[in-house]
Amino acid sequence: MASKNILQGLRQDSGLTSSSTQPLPFRLMYSPKFCSFIVTASTILWLPVAMGQAPQPQEPSVALLEEIIVTAQKREQRVQDVPLSLDVLSSTKLDTLRSSAQDILFLSASSPSLYAESSSGRTFPRFYIRGLGNTDFDLNANQPVSLIYDEVVLENPILKGFPVFDLDRIEILRGPQGTLFGRNTPAGAIKFESAKPTEHTEGYGRISYGRFDTVDVEGALSGALSDTVTARVSGLYQQRDDFVDNTFNGGEDGFEEFDEFAGRLLLNYAPNDNVNVLLNLHSRSLNGGSRVFRANIIEPGIGGLTEDFKLFETAQDATQRLNVDNHGASIKTDIELSAGTLSFISSYESVEVQARGDVDGGFGASFAPPSGPGFIPFSAESADNINDHSQLTQEIRYVFDPLDSLTTTIGGFAFFEDLEIENLSFDTLDGGRINGLANQEQETTAYALFASTEWRLNSKLSINGGLRWSDEHKEFVASRSVGPFGSGALAPIRRDLDDAVLSGDLSLSYKVNEQSLAYARYARSFRAPNVQGRIVFGDSVTVAETETIDSFEVGLKSELLDGKAYLNLSSFYFATDDQQLTAVGGAGNFNQLLNADSVEGYGFEIDSGINVGTQTVITAGVSLNNTEINDDTLEVGTCGAPCLVRDPINPVTGNALINGNPLPQAPKYIANLTAHYSWPLAQGEIYLYADIAYRSEINFFLYESAEFRSRGLTETGLRAAYKSADSGYEFAIFGRNIFDQRSIEGAIDFNNFSGFVNDPAIWGIELLKQF
């Protein structure tokens, strides 16, 4: 058992964050915001003492910890016992990666086969697992990676940007999850598990201050309210000042600033040993943090940033705005019966968003000088808003053991969503007058029945299998009341989509010995049919039929060196049918859905870790993900700017033939490394934590060109901290992207060579109090 605890301690304490190689600028120390930060920090961190909470001694950073229990199969299991490719982020590594007010995109390249990006800033993250994702920027985009927060699926892409705070762990499930999680999981699922209420009183306060006046405040308090009720309340505040100057005379002052609040209240009611009810209330409010598009920062004919690129300057004449308000609630009831556990999970989510930006990334137009930077053929300013939204879900499941050798899960699921989207275009050259207005209304209803069973044939061999029947109906209508360029209004266009799909999985797992598990898995999942009607600039509503995937995976999970190390290997192959793709941008600035005949992919994942002595922990992961589009006739429009297209061109249509291309935003290689070293002291410890994340080059669009791609990127984080053994205090200095690596993250291809880049180096200090 001790060896298992060592192994799980490895997986939990797998990091090292940031101490910038450059000292924190002295100007920060004397700024008014820094002084107010210190006062606030002192108040928050001494609050537990003032309340009479005695500080508890902390464990050393590389101590033996409790083994990680996951719910990847909707029941509690050890990570090493789950027959699928699975990674877990928790403890020091999770806290380190989030340093300096990072949004959910900190997950990118933090685990093999996982990548994330966004053209919308601190909302609308787009996740990719094993190369499968969706570059669609529309507000009803259908993504193949499902995000599940406290057992509730978050379907709308804006919901998926909910801030990460006060978590127990994040589970990354690679490959199709069509049995227990259902629709829209052909690539995998990411599960977020909040820290739960405790019977004893505990909590923490954390506050950090960094470059660009970045403030990150987080805290939680948990304990018993009565003999039957426990509660946990947690909150987050993050803010950053603008650091990109707008040099356009009369334009907005600057960009990249944001203010964000988020909170969560958990109430747990346990009247007896057989009934448990957990209420979850959560909310988010974001102001700012939109993505800054920069005109002509890509070198024509070559790619990469131009030599005159300036990170801290831009010149734009349009309005930039991002506001998000999200509220939700869920209630989970567990009832222990004689043979198993019956669970009911009900949820409600609602979100509103207003997002407006300068799409051309510059000012003026070539026909209305002055204009720039570079060639601006015409001005482009648009907004996408969610004016009304509601999501309701209901799941009922029963986990029981009909025989000593069987564990079975059966259940049902229902999903309802109402969505109203507003798309606008503005005439920047005429004071921002609205010159395009379209609306989308969508109602989605989905039902599912599922069953999964584990059959333990003997002490070594087990079979896992499951099926899920899903039925979906979607009603959609798009209309245009104001059209640009004299196109005028457009009568409502209606589309009704229906489909029923059978998905499932089958796996065979074999315990080679007490430390090793070998498995083989077949899985089938699907992406529900979707419709796209962003008709501000065009008259067509496009539909993507249901996408299905068949995946084959083999793997080995092993504990080594008497439990001081672990090595998990997986290899996979998948093939999709009617792969859903999105042709974004292009000369016509359309957003069109397509179905490719198929996409094939293969690769491998390696997760490993080792405890070197008693003071050092090292973890490493690497993945290969190769994808290829298979459709001889599929073609897409290309860039509006005169880019150098590398694909064959259809001489009749002028479109690029994309057969054989990899999927967009799909790095072939992803690797990560963490190292944690501690020095024990008489009254505590000092530790260093370093993390490195690498992703290889990516292509931005379905067609390939010299310009619209990004070279590989390596980002490094460091953290140096002192932890007191008896007071619960920790003081740290940290840095993210400490070598200030610069990379183009995405591009706009319909107007010029506009793009957006990754965050610069951030460093700061942090104070933590646990009690």
Coordinates of N, CA and C in Angstrom, one line a residue, residues 520-663:
A520 N -6.9 -3.4 -24.0 CA -7.2 -3.1 -25.4 C -8.6 -2.5 -25.4
R521 N -8.9 -1.5 -26.2 CA -10.2 -0.8 -26.1 C -10.6 -0.5 -27.5
Y522 N -11.9 -0.8 -27.8 CA -12.6 -0.2 -29.0 C -13.7 0.7 -28.5
A523 N -13.8 1.8 -29.2 CA -14.8 2.8 -28.7 C -15.4 3.5 -30.0
R524 N -16.7 3.8 -29.8 CA -17.5 4.5 -30.9 C -18.2 5.6 -30.3
S525 N -18.1 6.8 -30.9 CA -18.8 8.0 -30.4 C -19.3 8.8 -31.6
F526 N -19.9 9.9 -31.3 CA -20.4 10.7 -32.4 C -20.5 12.2 -32.0
R527 N -20.5 13.0 -33.1 CA -20.8 14.4 -32.9 C -22.2 14.7 -33.5
A528 N -23.1 15.3 -32.8 CA -24.5 15.5 -33.2 C -24.5 16.4 -34.4
P529 N -25.5 16.3 -35.3 CA -25.7 17.2 -36.4 C -25.7 18.6 -36.0
N530 N -25.2 19.5 -36.8 CA -25.2 20.9 -36.5 C -25.5 21.8 -37.7
V531 N -25.9 23.0 -37.4 CA -26.3 24.0 -38.4 C -25.6 25.3 -38.2
Q532 N -25.3 26.0 -39.3 CA -24.6 27.3 -39.2 C -25.3 28.3 -40.0
G533 N -25.6 29.4 -39.4 CA -26.4 30.4 -40.1 C -25.9 31.8 -39.8
R534 N -24.6 32.1 -39.8 CA -24.1 33.4 -39.6 C -24.2 34.2 -40.9
I535 N -25.4 34.7 -41.2 CA -25.7 35.2 -42.5 C -25.6 36.7 -42.6
V536 N -24.7 37.3 -41.9 CA -24.5 38.8 -42.0 C -24.0 39.1 -43.4
F537 N -23.0 38.3 -43.9 CA -22.4 38.6 -45.2 C -22.8 37.6 -46.3
G538 N -23.5 36.6 -46.0 CA -23.9 35.6 -47.0 C -25.4 35.2 -46.8
D539 N -25.9 34.5 -47.8 CA -27.3 34.1 -47.7 C -27.5 32.6 -47.5
S540 N -26.4 31.9 -47.2 CA -26.6 30.4 -47.1 C -26.5 30.0 -45.7
V541 N -27.3 29.0 -45.3 CA -27.3 28.3 -44.0 C -26.8 26.9 -44.3
T542 N -25.7 26.5 -43.7 CA -25.1 25.2 -44.0 C -25.3 24.2 -42.8
V543 N -25.3 22.9 -43.2 CA -25.6 21.9 -42.2 C -24.5 20.8 -42.3
A544 N -24.1 20.3 -41.1 CA -23.2 19.2 -41.1 C -24.0 18.0 -40.5
E545 N -23.9 16.9 -41.2 CA -24.6 15.7 -40.8 C -23.8 15.1 -39.6
T546 N -24.4 14.1 -39.0 CA -23.8 13.4 -37.8 C -22.4 12.8 -38.2
E547 N -21.5 13.1 -37.3 CA -20.1 12.5 -37.5 C -20.0 11.4 -36.5
T548 N -19.4 10.3 -37.0 CA -19.1 9.1 -36.1 C -17.6 8.8 -36.1
I549 N -17.2 8.1 -35.1 CA -15.8 7.8 -35.0 C -15.7 6.4 -34.5
D550 N -14.7 5.6 -35.0 CA -14.4 4.3 -34.5 C -12.9 4.3 -34.1
S551 N -12.6 4.0 -32.9 CA -11.3 4.1 -32.3 C -10.8 2.8 -31.7
F552 N -9.5 2.5 -31.9 CA -8.9 1.3 -31.4 C -7.7 1.7 -30.6
E553 N -7.5 1.2 -29.4 CA -6.5 1.7 -28.5 C -5.9 0.5 -27.7
V554 N -4.6 0.4 -27.5 CA -4.0 -0.5 -26.6 C -3.1 0.2 -25.7
G555 N -3.0 -0.3 -24.5 CA -2.2 0.5 -23.5 C -1.6 -0.4 -22.4
L556 N -0.7 0.2 -21.7 CA -0.1 -0.4 -20.5 C 0.1 0.6 -19.4
K557 N -0.4 0.3 -18.2 CA -0.2 1.1 -17.1 C 0.6 0.4 -16.0
S558 N 1.7 1.0 -15.6 CA 2.6 0.2 -14.7 C 3.2 1.1 -13.6
E559 N 3.4 0.5 -12.5 CA 4.2 1.1 -11.4 C 5.5 0.4 -11.3
L560 N 6.6 1.2 -11.1 CA 7.9 0.7 -11.2 C 8.7 1.1 -9.9
L561 N 9.8 0.5 -9.8 CA 10.8 0.8 -8.7 C 10.1 0.8 -7.3
D562 N 9.3 -0.3 -7.1 CA 8.6 -0.4 -5.8 C 7.7 0.8 -5.5
G563 N 7.0 1.2 -6.6 CA 6.0 2.3 -6.5 C 6.6 3.7 -6.5
K564 N 7.9 3.8 -6.8 CA 8.5 5.2 -6.8 C 8.4 5.8 -8.2
A565 N 7.9 5.1 -9.2 CA 7.7 5.6 -10.5 C 6.5 5.0 -11.2
Y566 N 6.0 5.6 -12.2 CA 5.0 5.1 -13.0 C 5.3 5.3 -14.5
L567 N 4.8 4.5 -15.4 CA 4.9 4.6 -16.8 C 3.7 4.1 -17.4
N568 N 2.9 5.0 -18.1 CA 1.7 4.7 -18.8 C 1.9 4.9 -20.3
L569 N 1.6 3.9 -21.1 CA 1.7 3.9 -22.5 C 0.4 3.6 -23.2
S570 N 0.1 4.3 -24.3 CA -1.1 4.0 -25.1 C -0.8 4.3 -26.5
S571 N -1.3 3.5 -27.4 CA -1.2 3.7 -28.8 C -2.6 3.6 -29.4
F572 N -2.9 4.4 -30.5 CA -4.3 4.4 -30.9 C -4.4 4.6 -32.5
Y573 N -5.5 4.2 -33.0 CA -5.8 4.5 -34.4 C -7.3 4.8 -34.4
F574 N -7.7 5.8 -35.2 CA -9.1 6.1 -35.3 C -9.5 6.4 -36.8
A575 N -10.7 6.3 -37.1 CA -11.3 6.7 -38.4 C -12.6 7.2 -38.2
T576 N -12.9 8.4 -38.8 CA -14.2 9.0 -38.7 C -15.0 8.9 -40.0
D577 N -16.3 9.0 -39.9 CA -17.2 8.9 -41.0 C -18.0 10.2 -41.0
D578 N -18.0 10.9 -42.1 CA -18.7 12.2 -42.2 C -18.1 13.2 -41.2
Q579 N -16.8 13.3 -41.2 CA -16.1 14.3 -40.3 C -16.7 15.7 -40.5
Q580 N -17.1 16.3 -39.4 CA -17.6 17.7 -39.5 C -16.4 18.7 -39.5
L581 N -16.3 19.5 -40.5 CA -15.3 20.5 -40.6 C -15.9 21.9 -40.8
T582 N -15.2 22.9 -40.4 CA -15.6 24.3 -40.6 C -14.7 25.1 -41.4
A583 N -15.1 25.6 -42.6 CA -14.3 26.5 -43.4 C -14.6 27.9 -42.9
V584 N -13.6 28.5 -42.2 CA -13.8 29.8 -41.6 C -13.0 30.9 -42.4
G585 N -13.6 32.1 -42.5 CA -12.9 33.2 -43.1 C -12.9 33.0 -44.7
G586 N -11.7 33.1 -45.2 CA -11.5 33.0 -46.7 C -11.9 34.4 -47.3
A587 N -11.9 34.4 -48.6 CA -12.1 35.7 -49.3 C -13.5 36.2 -49.1
G588 N -14.5 35.3 -48.8 CA -15.9 35.7 -48.6 C -16.2 35.9 -47.2
N589 N -15.3 35.7 -46.2 CA -15.6 35.8 -44.8 C -16.8 35.0 -44.4
F590 N -16.9 33.8 -44.9 CA -18.0 32.9 -44.5 C -17.6 32.0 -43.4
N591 N -18.6 31.4 -42.8 CA -18.3 30.3 -41.8 C -19.2 29.2 -42.2
Q592 N -18.7 28.2 -42.9 CA -19.5 27.2 -43.5 C -19.1 25.8 -43.0
L593 N -20.2 25.0 -42.7 CA -20.0 23.6 -42.3 C -19.8 22.7 -43.5
L594 N -18.9 21.7 -43.3 CA -18.7 20.7 -44.3 C -18.6 19.3 -43.7
N595 N -18.9 18.3 -44.5 CA -18.7 16.9 -44.1 C -17.6 16.3 -45.0
A596 N -16.5 15.9 -44.4 CA -15.5 15.2 -45.2 C -15.9 13.7 -45.2
D597 N -15.5 13.0 -46.2 CA -15.8 11.5 -46.2 C -15.3 10.9 -44.9
S598 N -14.0 11.2 -44.6 CA -13.4 10.6 -43.4 C -12.1 11.3 -43.0
V599 N -11.7 11.1 -41.8 CA -10.4 11.5 -41.3 C -9.8 10.3 -40.6
E600 N -8.6 10.1 -40.9 CA -7.9 9.0 -40.2 C -6.8 9.6 -39.3
G601 N -6.5 8.9 -38.2 CA -5.5 9.4 -37.2 C -4.9 8.3 -36.5
Y602 N -3.6 8.5 -36.1 CA -2.9 7.5 -35.3 C -1.9 8.2 -34.4
G603 N -1.4 7.5 -33.4 CA -0.4 8.1 -32.6 C -0.2 7.3 -31.3
F604 N 0.5 8.0 -30.4 CA 0.7 7.3 -29.1 C 0.8 8.4 -28.0
E605 N 0.7 8.0 -26.7 CA 0.9 8.9 -25.6 C 1.7 8.2 -24.5
I606 N 2.6 8.9 -23.9 CA 3.4 8.4 -22.8 C 3.3 9.4 -21.6
D607 N 2.9 8.8 -20.5 CA 2.9 9.6 -19.2 C 3.8 8.9 -18.3
S608 N 4.7 9.6 -17.6 CA 5.6 9.0 -16.7 C 6.0 9.9 -15.6
G609 N 6.5 9.3 -14.5 CA 7.0 10.1 -13.4 C 7.9 9.3 -12.5
I610 N 8.8 9.9 -11.8 CA 9.7 9.2 -10.9 C 10.0 10.1 -9.7
N611 N 10.1 9.4 -8.5 CA 10.5 10.0 -7.3 C 11.9 9.7 -7.0
V612 N 12.8 10.7 -7.3 CA 14.2 10.5 -7.1 C 14.6 10.8 -5.7
G613 N 14.8 9.8 -4.9 CA 15.1 10.1 -3.5 C 13.9 10.6 -2.8
T614 N 14.0 11.4 -1.8 CA 12.9 11.9 -1.0 C 12.6 13.4 -1.3
Q615 N 13.4 14.0 -2.1 CA 13.2 15.5 -2.3 C 12.9 15.9 -3.7
T616 N 13.0 15.0 -4.7 CA 12.8 15.3 -6.1 C 11.8 14.5 -6.8
V617 N 10.9 15.1 -7.5 CA 9.9 14.4 -8.3 C 10.0 15.0 -9.7
I618 N 10.1 14.1 -10.7 CA 10.1 14.5 -12.1 C 9.0 13.8 -12.9
T619 N 8.3 14.5 -13.7 CA 7.3 13.9 -14.6 C 7.5 14.3 -16.0
A620 N 7.1 13.4 -16.9 CA 7.3 13.8 -18.3 C 6.2 13.1 -19.1
G621 N 5.8 13.8 -20.2 CA 4.8 13.2 -21.1 C 5.1 13.6 -22.5
V622 N 4.7 12.8 -23.5 CA 4.9 13.1 -24.9 C 3.8 12.4 -25.7
S623 N 3.5 13.0 -26.8 CA 2.5 12.3 -27.7 C 2.8 12.6 -29.1
L624 N 2.4 11.7 -30.0 CA 2.4 11.9 -31.4 C 0.9 11.8 -31.9
N625 N 0.5 12.8 -32.6 CA -0.9 12.8 -33.2 C -0.8 13.1 -34.7
N626 N -1.1 12.1 -35.5 CA -1.1 12.3 -36.9 C -2.5 12.2 -37.5
T627 N -2.9 13.2 -38.2 CA -4.3 13.2 -38.8 C -4.2 13.5 -40.3
E628 N -5.2 12.9 -41.0 CA -5.2 13.1 -42.5 C -6.7 13.1 -43.0
I629 N -7.0 14.2 -43.7 CA -8.3 14.3 -44.3 C -8.4 13.4 -45.6
N630 N -9.4 12.6 -45.7 CA -9.6 11.7 -46.8 C -10.9 12.0 -47.6
D631 N -10.8 12.8 -48.6 CA -11.9 13.2 -49.4 C -11.4 13.8 -50.7
D632 N -11.5 13.0 -51.8 CA -10.9 13.5 -53.1 C -11.5 14.7 -53.7
T633 N -12.8 15.0 -53.3 CA -13.5 16.1 -54.0 C -13.7 17.3 -53.1
L634 N -13.3 17.2 -51.8 CA -13.6 18.3 -50.9 C -12.6 19.5 -51.2
E635 N -13.2 20.7 -51.3 CA -12.5 21.9 -51.6 C -13.0 23.0 -50.7
V636 N -12.1 24.0 -50.4 CA -12.5 25.2 -49.7 C -11.9 26.4 -50.3
G637 N -12.6 27.6 -50.0 CA -12.1 28.8 -50.4 C -10.8 29.2 -49.7
T638 N -10.0 30.0 -50.3 CA -8.7 30.4 -49.7 C -8.7 31.8 -49.3
C639 N -7.5 32.3 -48.9 CA -7.4 33.6 -48.3 C -7.8 34.8 -49.2
G640 N -8.2 35.8 -48.6 CA -8.6 37.1 -49.3 C -7.3 37.8 -49.7
A641 N -6.3 37.8 -48.7 CA -5.0 38.4 -49.1 C -4.3 37.4 -50.0
P642 N -3.3 37.9 -50.8 CA -2.6 37.0 -51.8 C -1.6 36.1 -51.1
C643 N -2.1 35.1 -50.4 CA -1.2 34.2 -49.7 C -0.7 33.1 -50.7
L644 N 0.4 32.4 -50.2 CA 1.0 31.4 -51.1 C 0.4 30.0 -50.7
V645 N -0.6 29.6 -51.4 CA -1.3 28.3 -51.1 C -0.5 27.2 -51.6
R646 N -0.4 26.1 -50.8 CA 0.4 25.0 -51.1 C -0.4 23.8 -51.6
D647 N -1.7 23.9 -51.6 CA -2.6 22.8 -52.1 C -2.9 23.0 -53.5
P648 N -3.3 21.9 -54.2 CA -3.8 22.0 -55.6 C -5.0 22.9 -55.7
I649 N -5.1 23.6 -56.7 CA -6.3 24.5 -56.9 C -7.2 24.0 -58.0
N650 N -8.5 24.0 -57.8 CA -9.5 23.6 -58.8 C -9.5 24.8 -59.8
P651 N -9.2 24.6 -61.0 CA -9.1 25.7 -62.0 C -10.5 26.3 -62.3
V652 N -11.5 25.5 -62.0 CA -12.9 26.0 -62.3 C -13.4 27.0 -61.2
T653 N -13.2 26.5 -59.9 CA -13.8 27.3 -58.8 C -12.7 28.2 -58.1
G654 N -11.5 27.9 -58.3 CA -10.4 28.6 -57.7 C -10.2 28.2 -56.2
N655 N -10.9 27.1 -55.8 CA -10.8 26.6 -54.4 C -9.6 25.7 -54.3
A656 N -9.2 25.5 -53.0 CA -8.1 24.6 -52.7 C -8.6 23.2 -52.5
L657 N -8.0 22.1 -53.0 CA -8.4 20.8 -52.7 C -7.6 20.3 -51.5
I658 N -8.3 19.8 -50.5 CA -7.6 19.6 -49.2 C -7.4 18.1 -48.9
N659 N -7.7 17.3 -49.8 CA -7.4 15.8 -49.5 C -6.0 15.6 -49.1
G660 N -5.8 14.9 -48.0 CA -4.5 14.6 -47.5 C -3.9 15.5 -46.5
N661 N -4.6 16.7 -46.3 CA -4.1 17.7 -45.4 C -4.4 17.2 -43.9
P662 N -3.5 17.6 -43.0 CA -3.8 17.4 -41.6 C -5.0 18.3 -41.1
L663 N -5.6 18.0 -40.0 CA -6.6 18.8 -39.5 C -6.0 20.1 -39.0

